[in-house]
Each structure stands twice: as C-alpha cells, then as structure tokens.
PDB file of C-alpha atoms in Angstrom:
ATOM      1  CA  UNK A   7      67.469  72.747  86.068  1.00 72.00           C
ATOM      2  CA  UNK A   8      67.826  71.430  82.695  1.00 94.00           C
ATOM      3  CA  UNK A   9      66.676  67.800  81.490  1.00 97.00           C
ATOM      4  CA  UNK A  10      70.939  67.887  80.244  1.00 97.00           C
ATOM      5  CA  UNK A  11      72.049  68.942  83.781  1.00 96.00           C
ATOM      6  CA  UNK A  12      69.499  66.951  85.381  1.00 97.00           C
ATOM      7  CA  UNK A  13      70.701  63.613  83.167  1.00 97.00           C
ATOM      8  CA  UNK A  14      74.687  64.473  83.372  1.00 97.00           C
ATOM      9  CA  UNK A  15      74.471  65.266  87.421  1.00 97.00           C
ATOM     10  CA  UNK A  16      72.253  62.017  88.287  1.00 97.00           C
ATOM     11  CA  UNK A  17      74.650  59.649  85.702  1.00 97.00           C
ATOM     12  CA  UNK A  18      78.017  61.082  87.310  1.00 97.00           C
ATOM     13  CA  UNK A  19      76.820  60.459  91.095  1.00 98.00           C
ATOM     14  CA  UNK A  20      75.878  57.316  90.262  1.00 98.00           C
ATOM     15  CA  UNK A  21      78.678  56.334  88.255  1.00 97.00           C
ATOM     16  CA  UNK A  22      80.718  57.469  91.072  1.00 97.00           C
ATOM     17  CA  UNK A  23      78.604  55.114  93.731  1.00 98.00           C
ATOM     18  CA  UNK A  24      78.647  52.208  91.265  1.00 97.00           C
ATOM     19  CA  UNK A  25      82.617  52.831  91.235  1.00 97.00           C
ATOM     20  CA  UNK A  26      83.307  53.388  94.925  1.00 97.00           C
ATOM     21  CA  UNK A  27      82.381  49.797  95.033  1.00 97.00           C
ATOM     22  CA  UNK A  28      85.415  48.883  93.808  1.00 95.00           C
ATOM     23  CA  UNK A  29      83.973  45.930  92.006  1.00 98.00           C
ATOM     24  CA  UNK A  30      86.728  44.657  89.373  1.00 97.00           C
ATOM     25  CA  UNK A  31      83.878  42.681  86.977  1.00 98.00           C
ATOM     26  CA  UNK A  32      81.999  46.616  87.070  1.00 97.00           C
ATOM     27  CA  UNK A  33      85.466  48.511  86.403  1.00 97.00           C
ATOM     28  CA  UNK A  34      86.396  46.516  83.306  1.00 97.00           C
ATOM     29  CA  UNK A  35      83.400  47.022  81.859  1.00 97.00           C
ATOM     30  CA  UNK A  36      82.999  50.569  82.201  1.00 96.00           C
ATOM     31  CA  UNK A  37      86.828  50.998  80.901  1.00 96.00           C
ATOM     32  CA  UNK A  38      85.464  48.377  78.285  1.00 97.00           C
ATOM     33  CA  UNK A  39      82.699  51.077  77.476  1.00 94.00           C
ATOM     34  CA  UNK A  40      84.704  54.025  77.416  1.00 93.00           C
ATOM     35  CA  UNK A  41      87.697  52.288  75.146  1.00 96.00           C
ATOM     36  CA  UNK A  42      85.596  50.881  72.370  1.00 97.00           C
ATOM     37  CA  UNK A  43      84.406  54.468  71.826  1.00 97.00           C
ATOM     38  CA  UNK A  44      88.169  55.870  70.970  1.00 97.00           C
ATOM     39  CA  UNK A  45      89.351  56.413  67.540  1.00 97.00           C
ATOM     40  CA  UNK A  46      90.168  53.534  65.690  1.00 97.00           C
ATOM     41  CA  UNK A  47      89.536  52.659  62.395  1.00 98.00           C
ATOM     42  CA  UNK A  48      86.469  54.531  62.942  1.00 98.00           C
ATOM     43  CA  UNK A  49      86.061  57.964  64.108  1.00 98.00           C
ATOM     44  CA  UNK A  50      84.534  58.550  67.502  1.00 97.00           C
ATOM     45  CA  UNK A  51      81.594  60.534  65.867  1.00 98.00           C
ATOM     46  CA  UNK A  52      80.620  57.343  63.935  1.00 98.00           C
ATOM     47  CA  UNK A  53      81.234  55.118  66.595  1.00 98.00           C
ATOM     48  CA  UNK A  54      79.023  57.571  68.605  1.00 98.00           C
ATOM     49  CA  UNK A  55      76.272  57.686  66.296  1.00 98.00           C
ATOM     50  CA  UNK A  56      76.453  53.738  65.871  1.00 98.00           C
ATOM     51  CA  UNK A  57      75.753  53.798  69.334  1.00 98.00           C
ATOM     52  CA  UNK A  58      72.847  56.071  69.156  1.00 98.00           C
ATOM     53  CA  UNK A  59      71.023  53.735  66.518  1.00 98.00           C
ATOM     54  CA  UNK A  60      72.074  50.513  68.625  1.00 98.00           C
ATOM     55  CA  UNK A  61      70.040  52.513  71.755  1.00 98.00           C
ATOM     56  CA  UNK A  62      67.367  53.642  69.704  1.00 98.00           C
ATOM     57  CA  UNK A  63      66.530  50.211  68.735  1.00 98.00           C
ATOM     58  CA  UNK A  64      67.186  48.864  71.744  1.00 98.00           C
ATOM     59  CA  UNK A  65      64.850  51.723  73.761  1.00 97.00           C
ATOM     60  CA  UNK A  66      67.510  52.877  76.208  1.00 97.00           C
ATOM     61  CA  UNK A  67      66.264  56.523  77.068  1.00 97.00           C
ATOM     62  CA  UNK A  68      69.309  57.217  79.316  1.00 97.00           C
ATOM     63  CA  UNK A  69      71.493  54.986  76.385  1.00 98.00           C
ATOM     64  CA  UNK A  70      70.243  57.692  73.883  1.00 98.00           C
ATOM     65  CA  UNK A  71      70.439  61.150  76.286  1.00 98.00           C
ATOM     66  CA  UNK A  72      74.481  59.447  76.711  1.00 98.00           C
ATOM     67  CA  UNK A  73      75.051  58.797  72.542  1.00 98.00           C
ATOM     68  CA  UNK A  74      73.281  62.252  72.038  1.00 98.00           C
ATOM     69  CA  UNK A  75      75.469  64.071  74.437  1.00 98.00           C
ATOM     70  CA  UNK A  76      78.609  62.764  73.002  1.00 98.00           C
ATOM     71  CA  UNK A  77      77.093  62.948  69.598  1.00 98.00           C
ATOM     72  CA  UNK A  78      76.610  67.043  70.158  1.00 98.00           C
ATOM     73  CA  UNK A  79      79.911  67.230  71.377  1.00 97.00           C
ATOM     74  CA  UNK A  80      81.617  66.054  68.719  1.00 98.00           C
ATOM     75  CA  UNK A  81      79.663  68.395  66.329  1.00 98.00           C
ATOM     76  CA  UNK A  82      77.143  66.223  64.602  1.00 98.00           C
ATOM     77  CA  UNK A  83      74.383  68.082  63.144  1.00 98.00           C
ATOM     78  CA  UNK A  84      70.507  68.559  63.671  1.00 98.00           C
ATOM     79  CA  UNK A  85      70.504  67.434  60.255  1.00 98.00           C
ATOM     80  CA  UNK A  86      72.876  64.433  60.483  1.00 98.00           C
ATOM     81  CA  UNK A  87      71.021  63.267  63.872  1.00 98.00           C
ATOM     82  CA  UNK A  88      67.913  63.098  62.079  1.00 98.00           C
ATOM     83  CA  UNK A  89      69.196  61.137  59.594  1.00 98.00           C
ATOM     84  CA  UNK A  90      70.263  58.688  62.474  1.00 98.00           C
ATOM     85  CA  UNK A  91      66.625  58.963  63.756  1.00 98.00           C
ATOM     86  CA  UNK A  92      65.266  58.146  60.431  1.00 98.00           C
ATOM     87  CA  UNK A  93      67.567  54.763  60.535  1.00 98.00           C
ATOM     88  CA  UNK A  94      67.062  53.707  63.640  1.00 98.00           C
ATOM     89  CA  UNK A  95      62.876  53.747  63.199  1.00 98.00           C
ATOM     90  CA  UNK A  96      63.228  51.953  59.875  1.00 98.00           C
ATOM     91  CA  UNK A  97      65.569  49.346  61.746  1.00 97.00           C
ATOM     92  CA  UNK A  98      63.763  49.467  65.046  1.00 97.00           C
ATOM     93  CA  UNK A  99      60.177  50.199  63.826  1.00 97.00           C
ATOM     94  CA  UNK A 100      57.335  52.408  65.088  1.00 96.00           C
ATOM     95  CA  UNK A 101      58.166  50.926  68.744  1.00 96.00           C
ATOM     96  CA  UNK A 102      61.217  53.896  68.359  1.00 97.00           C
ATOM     97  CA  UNK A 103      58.891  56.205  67.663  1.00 98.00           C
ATOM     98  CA  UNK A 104      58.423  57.508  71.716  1.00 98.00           C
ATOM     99  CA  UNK A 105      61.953  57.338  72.174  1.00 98.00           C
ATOM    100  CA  UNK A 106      62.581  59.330  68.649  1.00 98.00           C
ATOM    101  CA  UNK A 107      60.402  62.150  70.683  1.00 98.00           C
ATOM    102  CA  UNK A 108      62.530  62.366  73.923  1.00 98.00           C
ATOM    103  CA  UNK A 109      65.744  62.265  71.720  1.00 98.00           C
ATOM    104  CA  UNK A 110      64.274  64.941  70.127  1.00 98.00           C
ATOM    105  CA  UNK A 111      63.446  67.069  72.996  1.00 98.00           C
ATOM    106  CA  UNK A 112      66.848  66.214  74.564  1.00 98.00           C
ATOM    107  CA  UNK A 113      68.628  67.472  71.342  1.00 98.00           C
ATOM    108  CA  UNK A 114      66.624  70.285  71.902  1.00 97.00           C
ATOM    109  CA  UNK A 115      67.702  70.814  75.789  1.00 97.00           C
ATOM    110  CA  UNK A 116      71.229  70.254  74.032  1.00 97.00           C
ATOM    111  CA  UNK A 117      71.108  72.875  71.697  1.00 96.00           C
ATOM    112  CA  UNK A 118      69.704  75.490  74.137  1.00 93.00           C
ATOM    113  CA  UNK A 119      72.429  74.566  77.153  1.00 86.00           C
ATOM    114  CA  UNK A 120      75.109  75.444  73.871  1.00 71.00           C
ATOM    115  CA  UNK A 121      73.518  78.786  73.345  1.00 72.00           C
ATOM    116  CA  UNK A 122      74.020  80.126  76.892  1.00 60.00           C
TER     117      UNK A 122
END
C-alpha cells in the first residue's frame, strides 16, 4: 500500500469516527475547515498552498500530506511546490528541514499514484 493510500484511508476512518460522535463544537469546525478553503477572493490553489507553508512551519506531517494532496489536485507543480518549500524553511527555519524531506517523498508517492 502506498504512503497516499495509507494517509487518505487512516484520515477518512477517522474522520468518520471523530464525526459519528456527533459532537456540534467538532462539526463546526471541520465545516469551518473545509469552507475557508473555497474560492473566494483567493483561489483554492493559493489558499491551499497558504496552508501548506502555515503546516510546514508549524511541523504538522499529516497537516502537510493533507495541503499536498489538495495542492496536487488542483495542479500545482513540482516546480511551484518547491518554491513553497523554499518559503516555508526561510520562514520556519532549518527546524522544517525533516518535514521538507517527508513532503518531498509524499509528493513523490503523489506523483507515482497519478501515473498508474
């Protein structure tokens, strides 16, 4: 199994759990979540790659896998998530640097799961 269908099939059954609880505090924040992602005056690609910066800095490995997912789905570019790599060590620092390496690899796992 790929690290992509590993990391999709583990965050949907536990969305799903987390969910089932029907807790209302939980719900609006995860509609929160998805809603501040839509277009508005900014495009969901740069609202997406915003995102991936904000976990990069922040050193959210499943944060990053998510914003990289979304990211390749809406068509951004090895090149243009490098560039987004290269921002969020100079904003973040070297402390990035392990988490620039499994975004890497994931982007990777991406890009292979898109040529079969």
């Amino acid at each position: 199994m790929s690290i992509v269908t590993e990391f999709n099939d583990y965050r949907a059954k536990m969305n799903e759990e987390i969910l089932a609880q029907d807790n209302l505090v939980l719900k609006r924040f995860f509609n929160l979540d998805s809603n501040a992602y839509q277009d508005g005056a900014l495009d969901k690609k740069t609202k997406e790659l915003l995102g991936l910066i904000a976990s990069m800095v922040l050193r959210c490995d499943d944060c990053i896998r998510y914003h990289l997912g979304k990211c390749f789905d809406l068509g951004v570019s090895r090149e243009e998530v490098f560039e987004v790599f290269a921002i969020a060590n100079l904003v973040g620092g070297s402390i990035c640097i392990p988490h620039t390496r499994r975004a890497v690899e994931y982007w990777s796992a991406l890009e292979k799961v898109d040529e079969i």
